[in-house]
Every structure is written in structure tokens, then in C-alpha cells.
PDB file of C-alpha atoms in Angstrom:
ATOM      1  CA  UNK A   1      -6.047  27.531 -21.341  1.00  0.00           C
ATOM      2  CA  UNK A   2      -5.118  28.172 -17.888  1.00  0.00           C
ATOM      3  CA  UNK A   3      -3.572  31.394 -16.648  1.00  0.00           C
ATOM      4  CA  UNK A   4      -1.298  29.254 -13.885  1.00  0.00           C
ATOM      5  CA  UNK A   5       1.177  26.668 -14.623  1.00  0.00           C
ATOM      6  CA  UNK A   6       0.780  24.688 -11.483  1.00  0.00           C
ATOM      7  CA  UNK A   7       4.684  24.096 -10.282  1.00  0.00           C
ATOM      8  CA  UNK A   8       6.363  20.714  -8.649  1.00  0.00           C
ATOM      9  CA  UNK A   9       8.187  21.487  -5.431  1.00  0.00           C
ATOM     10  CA  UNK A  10      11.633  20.131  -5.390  1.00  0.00           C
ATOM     11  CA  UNK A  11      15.138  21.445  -5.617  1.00  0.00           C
ATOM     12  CA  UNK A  12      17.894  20.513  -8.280  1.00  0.00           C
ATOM     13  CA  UNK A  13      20.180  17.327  -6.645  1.00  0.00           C
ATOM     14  CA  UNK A  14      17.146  15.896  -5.223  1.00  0.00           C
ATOM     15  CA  UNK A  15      15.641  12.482  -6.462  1.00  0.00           C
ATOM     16  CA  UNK A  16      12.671  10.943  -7.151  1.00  0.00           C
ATOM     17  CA  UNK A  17      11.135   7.504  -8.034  1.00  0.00           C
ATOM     18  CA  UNK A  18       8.515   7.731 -10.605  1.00  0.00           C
ATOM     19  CA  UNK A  19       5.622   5.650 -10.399  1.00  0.00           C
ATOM     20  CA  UNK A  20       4.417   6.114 -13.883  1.00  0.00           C
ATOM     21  CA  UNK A  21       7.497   6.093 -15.661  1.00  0.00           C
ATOM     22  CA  UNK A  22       8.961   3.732 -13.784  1.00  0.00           C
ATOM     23  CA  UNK A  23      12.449   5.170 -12.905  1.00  0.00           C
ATOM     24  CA  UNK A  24      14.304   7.680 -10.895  1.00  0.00           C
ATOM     25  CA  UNK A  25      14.960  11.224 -12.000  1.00  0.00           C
ATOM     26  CA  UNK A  26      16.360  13.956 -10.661  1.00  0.00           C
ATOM     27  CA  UNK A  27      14.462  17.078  -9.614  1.00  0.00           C
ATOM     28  CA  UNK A  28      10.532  16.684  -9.752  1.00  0.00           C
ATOM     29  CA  UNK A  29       9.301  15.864 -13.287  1.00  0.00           C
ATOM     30  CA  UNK A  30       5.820  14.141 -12.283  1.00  0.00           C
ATOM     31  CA  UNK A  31       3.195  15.466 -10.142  1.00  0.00           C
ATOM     32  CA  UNK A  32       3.362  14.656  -6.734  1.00  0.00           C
ATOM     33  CA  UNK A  33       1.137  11.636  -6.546  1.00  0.00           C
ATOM     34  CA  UNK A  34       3.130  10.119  -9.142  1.00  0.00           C
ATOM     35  CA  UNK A  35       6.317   9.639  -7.025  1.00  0.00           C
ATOM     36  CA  UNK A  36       8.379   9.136  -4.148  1.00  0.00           C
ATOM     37  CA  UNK A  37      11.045  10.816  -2.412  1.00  0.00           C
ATOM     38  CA  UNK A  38      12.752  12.839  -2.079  1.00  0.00           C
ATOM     39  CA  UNK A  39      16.415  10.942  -1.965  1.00  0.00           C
ATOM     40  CA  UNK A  40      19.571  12.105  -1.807  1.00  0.00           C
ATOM     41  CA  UNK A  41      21.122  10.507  -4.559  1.00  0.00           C
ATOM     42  CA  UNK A  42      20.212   8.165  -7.677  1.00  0.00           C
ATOM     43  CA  UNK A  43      20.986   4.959  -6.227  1.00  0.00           C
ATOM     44  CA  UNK A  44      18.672   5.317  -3.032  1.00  0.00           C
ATOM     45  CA  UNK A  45      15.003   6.626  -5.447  1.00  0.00           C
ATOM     46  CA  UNK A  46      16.303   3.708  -7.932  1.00  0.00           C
ATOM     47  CA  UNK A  47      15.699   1.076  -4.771  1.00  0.00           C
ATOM     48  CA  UNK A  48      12.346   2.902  -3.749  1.00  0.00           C
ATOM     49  CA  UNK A  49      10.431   0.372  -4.312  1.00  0.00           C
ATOM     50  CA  UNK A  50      12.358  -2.369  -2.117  1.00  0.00           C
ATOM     51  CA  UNK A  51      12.623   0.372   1.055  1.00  0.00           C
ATOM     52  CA  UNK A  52       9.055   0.903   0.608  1.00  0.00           C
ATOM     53  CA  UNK A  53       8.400  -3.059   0.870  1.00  0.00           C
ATOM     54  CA  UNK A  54      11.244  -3.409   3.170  1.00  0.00           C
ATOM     55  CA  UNK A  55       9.078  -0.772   5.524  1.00  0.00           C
ATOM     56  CA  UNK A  56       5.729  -2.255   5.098  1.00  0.00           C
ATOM     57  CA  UNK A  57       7.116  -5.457   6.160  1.00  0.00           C
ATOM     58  CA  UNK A  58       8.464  -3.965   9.142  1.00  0.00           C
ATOM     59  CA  UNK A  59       5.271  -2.102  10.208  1.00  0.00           C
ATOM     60  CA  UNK A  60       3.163  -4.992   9.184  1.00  0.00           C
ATOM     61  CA  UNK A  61       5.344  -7.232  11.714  1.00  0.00           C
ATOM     62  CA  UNK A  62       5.560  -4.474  14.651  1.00  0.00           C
ATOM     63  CA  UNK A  63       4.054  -5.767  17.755  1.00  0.00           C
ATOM     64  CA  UNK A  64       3.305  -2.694  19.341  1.00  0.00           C
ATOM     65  CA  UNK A  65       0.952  -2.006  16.091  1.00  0.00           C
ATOM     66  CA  UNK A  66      -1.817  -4.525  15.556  1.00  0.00           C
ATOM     67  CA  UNK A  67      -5.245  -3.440  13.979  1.00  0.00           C
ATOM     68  CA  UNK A  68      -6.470  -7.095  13.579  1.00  0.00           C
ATOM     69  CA  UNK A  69      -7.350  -7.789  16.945  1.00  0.00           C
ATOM     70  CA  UNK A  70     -10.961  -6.959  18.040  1.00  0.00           C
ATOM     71  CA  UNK A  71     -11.175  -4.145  20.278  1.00  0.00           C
ATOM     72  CA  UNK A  72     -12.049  -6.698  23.247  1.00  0.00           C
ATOM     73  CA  UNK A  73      -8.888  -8.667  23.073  1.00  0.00           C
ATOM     74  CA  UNK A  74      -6.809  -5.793  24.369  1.00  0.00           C
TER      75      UNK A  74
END
């Protein structure tokens, strides 16, 4: 049994998207590597998953950041 309950950071009105469960809740119920945020309200960790995509389509697209090209064709 261990002596130390390990705690989540995270303070009450805060949000987070779960990526076990699936679903936003308020305040940190999973471990860190579980979810994402935090957001300011429901709505915003509910569409986590789109403005994660929406981001990684934006980076991916950036042309100031390109690590396909061989180190030569610079």
C-alpha cells in the first residue's frame, strides 16, 4: 500500500478532455497523460479533439517548418 496518494494538478472550473474516457470533465480526474487541457469551459475540452487536428493540420502545412526535405536541399 503506498504511503502517498500521488495528486492531479488542476483547479476547480478548469476542464479537461479525457482520452480514456472519452469526454470532458471538469477539474482533473485522470492522470495527466490521459488528457488534455486545461480549457476554460465545457464546450472548448468537448471540441479537443478537432483543435488538436485543426493544429496539426496547420503545423503540418507551415512553410517555415519542413522536416522532409534532406538537409542538402536547404
Amino acid at each position: 500500500m503506498a504511503l502517498f496518494k500521488r495528486q492531479t494538478a488542476g483547479k476547480p472550473g478548469e476542464f479537461y478532455y479525457c482520452l480514456k474516457h472519452r469526454k470532458a470533465e471538469e477539474g482533473p480526474e485522470c492522470p495527466g497523460r490521459r488528457r488534455l487541457g486545461p480549457y476554460a469551459t465545457r464546450e472548448e475540452a468537448e471540441r479537443a479533439i478537432e483543435t488538436v487536428s485543426e493544429r496539426n493540420r496547420a503545423w503540418d502545412t507551415d512553410p517555415r517548418w519542413n522536416d522532409d526535405q534532406a538537409a542538402g536541399d536547404r
